[in-house]
Amino acid sequence: MDKKVYQERMRQKQRQLRMRRYMRLVTYAAGLVLAVIFVVRGIILPVAGRIGGGKGSGETVEVQAQTAEADPNAAVRQPLKGQGDLSKTSELTPGWHEDENGRWYQNADHTYYAGGFQEIDGMIYCFDDNGYMQTGWVTKGVKDYYFNDDGSYNSGMKRPMLALTLDDGPGQYTDMLLDCLEENNARATFFMLGQNVEVYPDTVKRMAEIGCEIGNHSYDHLDMATLSWDGVAEEYNKTDNALIEACGQASTVARAPYGSWNQDIIDAVGKPFFMWSLDSLDWSYKDEELDYNSVMNGDLTDGTIILMHDIHEPTVKALLRIIPELTAQGYKFVTVSELAEAKGVTLQNASYSDFWDSSLAAGEVAGYNGGSDVDSMLSDGEDFGDVQLSDGTEASDGEYSDGMEGTEDESAYSDGE
């Protein structure tokens, strides 16, 4: 090969190697600059903003955040970070912003609210985990909250909650009811007899798996008032053992057969006891249409506890109509413990008949804490008032329709089985 040609090729190769080195250096430098920018925006500026009292330039004052420790439903400040927030990094001014994913709020320290509720300019808003404003129904814990199209919280919209309770099962029709509950995202509390738990263990296991509450209705359905302290304890302990064998857990709540209870019985069992505020009388009717009407025309006040029996086929058939229809009207079916939590009640070893707002206000519900959820952060002075359903109608907070009172001895009231 000609010597000049060879030398020229070597010079070209060296130039190429130098260009590659330069390109690598430029790439490294660009990456370092971007890293510094993200560190400054995501860490240094938020820290500096907090140290400086949270005030930005000009007249803009940063909205103070509720901390997650103070309220688990409150939004947190999320720093701008990484590829997922590139759409936000171009917006540097505090206040509301909007991109292709929705609206979000930037603070003066370049953080944004995410994962909960936050008060801004006297209004409550809810932000998802990515920091975008939510509208419509939002579920937090066991409660639902409604946010208008502009994102503001609507205190006039409230989804009333009902606790459907089923006694004496499980039975041959219970799985049909579980299908309906699962299809409608509804839950119920099953007060079960130990002798039936042993016959239908798979049904009990399924109850627990879909979020229903496991309740204890004794083993033999005897009148507890006729038994000794030890006899009462044995009836409920035998059922708990059967439940543990079936689904891996004991009952969380209890109900006395025939509604026959006193404080000694509750103390012997050591669990919260539940009566009811709407007795469907299904055990007496054993008629689908009568069972349906007894619930649909009954007092469905927010906080009502409904009594039915899943061992009867007409009852289950009626519930296959009741559950989807009431759900479509805006009601939410929850367990008794979920209802208590939503109403700010810490369950005691006491008896409960309802969680109506009127009963709570009158001090008739043991363990009532006066409310403990996000409603306490509202600053507009509004209260919920009457329950407003999704169809615009109102549900009254009435008196007991069956005349039942939450006295210490409920032995006069029978669940019919």
mmCIF file with all atom_site columns, C-alpha atoms in Angstrom, residues 97-221:
data_model
loop_
_atom_site.group_PDB
_atom_site.id
_atom_site.type_symbol
_atom_site.label_atom_id
_atom_site.label_alt_id
_atom_site.label_comp_id
_atom_site.label_asym_id
_atom_site.label_entity_id
_atom_site.label_seq_id
_atom_site.pdbx_PDB_ins_code
_atom_site.Cartn_x
_atom_site.Cartn_y
_atom_site.Cartn_z
_atom_site.occupancy
_atom_site.B_iso_or_equiv
_atom_site.pdbx_formal_charge
_atom_site.auth_seq_id
_atom_site.auth_comp_id
_atom_site.auth_asym_id
_atom_site.auth_atom_id
_atom_site.pdbx_PDB_model_num
ATOM 1   C CA . HIS A 1 97  ? -52.046 24.228  35.946 1.00 0.00 ? 97  HIS A CA 1
ATOM 2   C CA . GLU A 1 98  ? -53.463 21.814  33.384 1.00 0.00 ? 98  GLU A CA 1
ATOM 3   C CA . ASP A 1 99  ? -51.926 19.327  30.986 1.00 0.00 ? 99  ASP A CA 1
ATOM 4   C CA . GLU A 1 100 ? -53.190 16.418  28.909 1.00 0.00 ? 100 GLU A CA 1
ATOM 5   C CA . ASN A 1 101 ? -53.724 14.336  32.073 1.00 0.00 ? 101 ASN A CA 1
ATOM 6   C CA . GLY A 1 102 ? -55.775 16.880  34.025 1.00 0.00 ? 102 GLY A CA 1
ATOM 7   C CA . ARG A 1 103 ? -55.473 19.753  36.495 1.00 0.00 ? 103 ARG A CA 1
ATOM 8   C CA . TRP A 1 104 ? -52.877 19.972  39.234 1.00 0.00 ? 104 TRP A CA 1
ATOM 9   C CA . TYR A 1 105 ? -51.743 22.554  41.777 1.00 0.00 ? 105 TYR A CA 1
ATOM 10  C CA . GLN A 1 106 ? -48.169 23.765  42.162 1.00 0.00 ? 106 GLN A CA 1
ATOM 11  C CA . ASN A 1 107 ? -46.928 25.345  45.376 1.00 0.00 ? 107 ASN A CA 1
ATOM 12  C CA . ALA A 1 108 ? -44.413 28.156  45.645 1.00 0.00 ? 108 ALA A CA 1
ATOM 13  C CA . ASP A 1 109 ? -41.708 25.631  46.623 1.00 0.00 ? 109 ASP A CA 1
ATOM 14  C CA . HIS A 1 110 ? -42.282 23.745  43.323 1.00 0.00 ? 110 HIS A CA 1
ATOM 15  C CA . THR A 1 111 ? -44.055 20.829  44.992 1.00 0.00 ? 111 THR A CA 1
ATOM 16  C CA . TYR A 1 112 ? -47.569 19.668  44.103 1.00 0.00 ? 112 TYR A CA 1
ATOM 17  C CA . TYR A 1 113 ? -50.333 18.052  46.161 1.00 0.00 ? 113 TYR A CA 1
ATOM 18  C CA . ALA A 1 114 ? -50.957 14.322  45.741 1.00 0.00 ? 114 ALA A CA 1
ATOM 19  C CA . GLY A 1 115 ? -52.778 11.395  47.326 1.00 0.00 ? 115 GLY A CA 1
ATOM 20  C CA . GLY A 1 116 ? -55.541 13.033  49.353 1.00 0.00 ? 116 GLY A CA 1
ATOM 21  C CA . PHE A 1 117 ? -57.566 16.057  50.404 1.00 0.00 ? 117 PHE A CA 1
ATOM 22  C CA . GLN A 1 118 ? -56.288 19.621  50.546 1.00 0.00 ? 118 GLN A CA 1
ATOM 23  C CA . GLU A 1 119 ? -57.872 22.970  51.288 1.00 0.00 ? 119 GLU A CA 1
ATOM 24  C CA . ILE A 1 120 ? -56.972 25.678  48.752 1.00 0.00 ? 120 ILE A CA 1
ATOM 25  C CA . ASP A 1 121 ? -58.481 29.169  48.883 1.00 0.00 ? 121 ASP A CA 1
ATOM 26  C CA . GLY A 1 122 ? -61.226 28.016  51.246 1.00 0.00 ? 122 GLY A CA 1
ATOM 27  C CA . MET A 1 123 ? -62.297 24.997  49.152 1.00 0.00 ? 123 MET A CA 1
ATOM 28  C CA . ILE A 1 124 ? -61.518 21.299  49.649 1.00 0.00 ? 124 ILE A CA 1
ATOM 29  C CA . TYR A 1 125 ? -60.043 19.410  46.686 1.00 0.00 ? 125 TYR A CA 1
ATOM 30  C CA . CYS A 1 126 ? -58.909 15.823  46.230 1.00 0.00 ? 126 CYS A CA 1
ATOM 31  C CA . PHE A 1 127 ? -55.765 14.839  44.338 1.00 0.00 ? 127 PHE A CA 1
ATOM 32  C CA . ASP A 1 128 ? -54.868 11.361  43.088 1.00 0.00 ? 128 ASP A CA 1
ATOM 33  C CA . ASP A 1 129 ? -51.496 9.728   43.689 1.00 0.00 ? 129 ASP A CA 1
ATOM 34  C CA . ASN A 1 130 ? -50.111 11.413  40.557 1.00 0.00 ? 130 ASN A CA 1
ATOM 35  C CA . GLY A 1 131 ? -51.197 14.846  41.752 1.00 0.00 ? 131 GLY A CA 1
ATOM 36  C CA . TYR A 1 132 ? -54.198 15.358  39.464 1.00 0.00 ? 132 TYR A CA 1
ATOM 37  C CA . MET A 1 133 ? -57.488 16.829  40.698 1.00 0.00 ? 133 MET A CA 1
ATOM 38  C CA . GLN A 1 134 ? -60.337 14.321  41.039 1.00 0.00 ? 134 GLN A CA 1
ATOM 39  C CA . THR A 1 135 ? -64.049 14.809  40.339 1.00 0.00 ? 135 THR A CA 1
ATOM 40  C CA . GLY A 1 136 ? -67.165 12.757  41.033 1.00 0.00 ? 136 GLY A CA 1
ATOM 41  C CA . TRP A 1 137 ? -67.284 10.140  43.807 1.00 0.00 ? 137 TRP A CA 1
ATOM 42  C CA . VAL A 1 138 ? -63.983 9.462   45.558 1.00 0.00 ? 138 VAL A CA 1
ATOM 43  C CA . THR A 1 139 ? -63.610 6.656   48.111 1.00 0.00 ? 139 THR A CA 1
ATOM 44  C CA . LYS A 1 140 ? -61.291 7.147   51.070 1.00 0.00 ? 140 LYS A CA 1
ATOM 45  C CA . GLY A 1 141 ? -61.293 4.347   53.613 1.00 0.00 ? 141 GLY A CA 1
ATOM 46  C CA . VAL A 1 142 ? -64.916 3.327   54.154 1.00 0.00 ? 142 VAL A CA 1
ATOM 47  C CA . LYS A 1 143 ? -66.440 6.671   53.083 1.00 0.00 ? 143 LYS A CA 1
ATOM 48  C CA . ASP A 1 144 ? -67.317 8.244   49.750 1.00 0.00 ? 144 ASP A CA 1
ATOM 49  C CA . TYR A 1 145 ? -66.967 11.960  48.997 1.00 0.00 ? 145 TYR A CA 1
ATOM 50  C CA . TYR A 1 146 ? -68.353 13.880  46.036 1.00 0.00 ? 146 TYR A CA 1
ATOM 51  C CA . PHE A 1 147 ? -66.345 16.500  44.132 1.00 0.00 ? 147 PHE A CA 1
ATOM 52  C CA . ASN A 1 148 ? -67.946 18.837  41.599 1.00 0.00 ? 148 ASN A CA 1
ATOM 53  C CA . ASP A 1 149 ? -66.772 19.263  38.014 1.00 0.00 ? 149 ASP A CA 1
ATOM 54  C CA . ASP A 1 150 ? -64.547 22.142  39.145 1.00 0.00 ? 150 ASP A CA 1
ATOM 55  C CA . GLY A 1 151 ? -62.962 19.821  41.731 1.00 0.00 ? 151 GLY A CA 1
ATOM 56  C CA . SER A 1 152 ? -64.515 21.440  44.812 1.00 0.00 ? 152 SER A CA 1
ATOM 57  C CA . TYR A 1 153 ? -65.916 19.223  47.553 1.00 0.00 ? 153 TYR A CA 1
ATOM 58  C CA . ASN A 1 154 ? -69.730 19.057  47.608 1.00 0.00 ? 154 ASN A CA 1
ATOM 59  C CA . SER A 1 155 ? -70.822 18.681  51.232 1.00 0.00 ? 155 SER A CA 1
ATOM 60  C CA . GLY A 1 156 ? -74.457 18.364  50.136 1.00 0.00 ? 156 GLY A CA 1
ATOM 61  C CA . MET A 1 157 ? -73.863 15.046  48.388 1.00 0.00 ? 157 MET A CA 1
ATOM 62  C CA . LYS A 1 158 ? -73.553 12.078  50.680 1.00 0.00 ? 158 LYS A CA 1
ATOM 63  C CA . ARG A 1 159 ? -73.811 8.396   49.830 1.00 0.00 ? 159 ARG A CA 1
ATOM 64  C CA . PRO A 1 160 ? -75.962 6.873   52.598 1.00 0.00 ? 160 PRO A CA 1
ATOM 65  C CA . MET A 1 161 ? -74.674 3.636   54.095 1.00 0.00 ? 161 MET A CA 1
ATOM 66  C CA . LEU A 1 162 ? -76.649 0.567   55.102 1.00 0.00 ? 162 LEU A CA 1
ATOM 67  C CA . ALA A 1 163 ? -75.454 -2.465  57.050 1.00 0.00 ? 163 ALA A CA 1
ATOM 68  C CA . LEU A 1 164 ? -77.130 -5.612  55.714 1.00 0.00 ? 164 LEU A CA 1
ATOM 69  C CA . THR A 1 165 ? -76.933 -8.389  58.307 1.00 0.00 ? 165 THR A CA 1
ATOM 70  C CA . LEU A 1 166 ? -77.822 -12.045 57.725 1.00 0.00 ? 166 LEU A CA 1
ATOM 71  C CA . ASP A 1 167 ? -78.603 -14.505 60.530 1.00 0.00 ? 167 ASP A CA 1
ATOM 72  C CA . ASP A 1 168 ? -78.660 -18.288 61.046 1.00 0.00 ? 168 ASP A CA 1
ATOM 73  C CA . GLY A 1 169 ? -76.553 -19.296 58.034 1.00 0.00 ? 169 GLY A CA 1
ATOM 74  C CA . PRO A 1 170 ? -74.704 -20.197 56.107 1.00 0.00 ? 170 PRO A CA 1
ATOM 75  C CA . GLY A 1 171 ? -77.110 -22.226 54.028 1.00 0.00 ? 171 GLY A CA 1
ATOM 76  C CA . GLN A 1 172 ? -77.693 -23.628 50.580 1.00 0.00 ? 172 GLN A CA 1
ATOM 77  C CA . TYR A 1 173 ? -78.678 -20.202 49.164 1.00 0.00 ? 173 TYR A CA 1
ATOM 78  C CA . THR A 1 174 ? -75.842 -18.159 50.683 1.00 0.00 ? 174 THR A CA 1
ATOM 79  C CA . ASP A 1 175 ? -73.474 -18.513 47.734 1.00 0.00 ? 175 ASP A CA 1
ATOM 80  C CA . MET A 1 176 ? -76.145 -17.046 45.457 1.00 0.00 ? 176 MET A CA 1
ATOM 81  C CA . LEU A 1 177 ? -76.251 -14.011 47.750 1.00 0.00 ? 177 LEU A CA 1
ATOM 82  C CA . LEU A 1 178 ? -72.448 -13.760 47.762 1.00 0.00 ? 178 LEU A CA 1
ATOM 83  C CA . ASP A 1 179 ? -72.524 -13.647 43.943 1.00 0.00 ? 179 ASP A CA 1
ATOM 84  C CA . CYS A 1 180 ? -74.882 -10.668 44.103 1.00 0.00 ? 180 CYS A CA 1
ATOM 85  C CA . LEU A 1 181 ? -72.801 -8.854  46.732 1.00 0.00 ? 181 LEU A CA 1
ATOM 86  C CA . GLU A 1 182 ? -69.629 -9.317  44.709 1.00 0.00 ? 182 GLU A CA 1
ATOM 87  C CA . GLU A 1 183 ? -71.262 -8.165  41.465 1.00 0.00 ? 183 GLU A CA 1
ATOM 88  C CA . ASN A 1 184 ? -72.483 -4.947  43.118 1.00 0.00 ? 184 ASN A CA 1
ATOM 89  C CA . ASN A 1 185 ? -69.319 -4.183  45.112 1.00 0.00 ? 185 ASN A CA 1
ATOM 90  C CA . ALA A 1 186 ? -71.373 -4.592  48.276 1.00 0.00 ? 186 ALA A CA 1
ATOM 91  C CA . ARG A 1 187 ? -70.559 -6.165  51.628 1.00 0.00 ? 187 ARG A CA 1
ATOM 92  C CA . ALA A 1 188 ? -72.653 -7.650  54.416 1.00 0.00 ? 188 ALA A CA 1
ATOM 93  C CA . THR A 1 189 ? -72.222 -9.063  57.917 1.00 0.00 ? 189 THR A CA 1
ATOM 94  C CA . PHE A 1 190 ? -73.094 -12.717 58.426 1.00 0.00 ? 190 PHE A CA 1
ATOM 95  C CA . PHE A 1 191 ? -74.050 -13.756 61.972 1.00 0.00 ? 191 PHE A CA 1
ATOM 96  C CA . MET A 1 192 ? -73.553 -17.490 61.647 1.00 0.00 ? 192 MET A CA 1
ATOM 97  C CA . LEU A 1 193 ? -74.441 -20.584 63.654 1.00 0.00 ? 193 LEU A CA 1
ATOM 98  C CA . GLY A 1 194 ? -71.502 -22.826 64.430 1.00 0.00 ? 194 GLY A CA 1
ATOM 99  C CA . GLN A 1 195 ? -73.388 -25.970 63.445 1.00 0.00 ? 195 GLN A CA 1
ATOM 100 C CA . ASN A 1 196 ? -73.988 -24.527 59.943 1.00 0.00 ? 196 ASN A CA 1
ATOM 101 C CA . VAL A 1 197 ? -70.435 -23.229 59.612 1.00 0.00 ? 197 VAL A CA 1
ATOM 102 C CA . GLU A 1 198 ? -69.258 -26.828 59.872 1.00 0.00 ? 198 GLU A CA 1
ATOM 103 C CA . VAL A 1 199 ? -71.560 -27.836 56.998 1.00 0.00 ? 199 VAL A CA 1
ATOM 104 C CA . TYR A 1 200 ? -70.609 -24.953 54.639 1.00 0.00 ? 200 TYR A CA 1
ATOM 105 C CA . PRO A 1 201 ? -66.941 -24.118 55.383 1.00 0.00 ? 201 PRO A CA 1
ATOM 106 C CA . ASP A 1 202 ? -66.155 -23.102 51.775 1.00 0.00 ? 202 ASP A CA 1
ATOM 107 C CA . THR A 1 203 ? -68.998 -20.578 51.818 1.00 0.00 ? 203 THR A CA 1
ATOM 108 C CA . VAL A 1 204 ? -67.607 -19.036 55.013 1.00 0.00 ? 204 VAL A CA 1
ATOM 109 C CA . LYS A 1 205 ? -64.158 -18.835 53.457 1.00 0.00 ? 205 LYS A CA 1
ATOM 110 C CA . ARG A 1 206 ? -65.588 -17.044 50.446 1.00 0.00 ? 206 ARG A CA 1
ATOM 111 C CA . MET A 1 207 ? -67.364 -14.498 52.698 1.00 0.00 ? 207 MET A CA 1
ATOM 112 C CA . ALA A 1 208 ? -64.040 -13.505 54.201 1.00 0.00 ? 208 ALA A CA 1
ATOM 113 C CA . GLU A 1 209 ? -62.321 -13.404 50.809 1.00 0.00 ? 209 GLU A CA 1
ATOM 114 C CA . ILE A 1 210 ? -64.790 -10.886 49.332 1.00 0.00 ? 210 ILE A CA 1
ATOM 115 C CA . GLY A 1 211 ? -64.669 -8.566  52.355 1.00 0.00 ? 211 GLY A CA 1
ATOM 116 C CA . CYS A 1 212 ? -67.805 -9.535  54.251 1.00 0.00 ? 212 CYS A CA 1
ATOM 117 C CA . GLU A 1 213 ? -67.716 -9.497  58.041 1.00 0.00 ? 213 GLU A CA 1
ATOM 118 C CA . ILE A 1 214 ? -67.659 -12.716 60.030 1.00 0.00 ? 214 ILE A CA 1
ATOM 119 C CA . GLY A 1 215 ? -70.193 -12.623 62.859 1.00 0.00 ? 215 GLY A CA 1
ATOM 120 C CA . ASN A 1 216 ? -71.119 -15.106 65.605 1.00 0.00 ? 216 ASN A CA 1
ATOM 121 C CA . HIS A 1 217 ? -74.729 -16.090 66.326 1.00 0.00 ? 217 HIS A CA 1
ATOM 122 C CA . SER A 1 218 ? -73.912 -18.893 68.820 1.00 0.00 ? 218 SER A CA 1
ATOM 123 C CA . TYR A 1 219 ? -73.609 -22.597 68.022 1.00 0.00 ? 219 TYR A CA 1
ATOM 124 C CA . ASP A 1 220 ? -77.113 -23.989 68.679 1.00 0.00 ? 220 ASP A CA 1
ATOM 125 C CA . HIS A 1 221 ? -79.354 -20.858 68.544 1.00 0.00 ? 221 HIS A CA 1
#
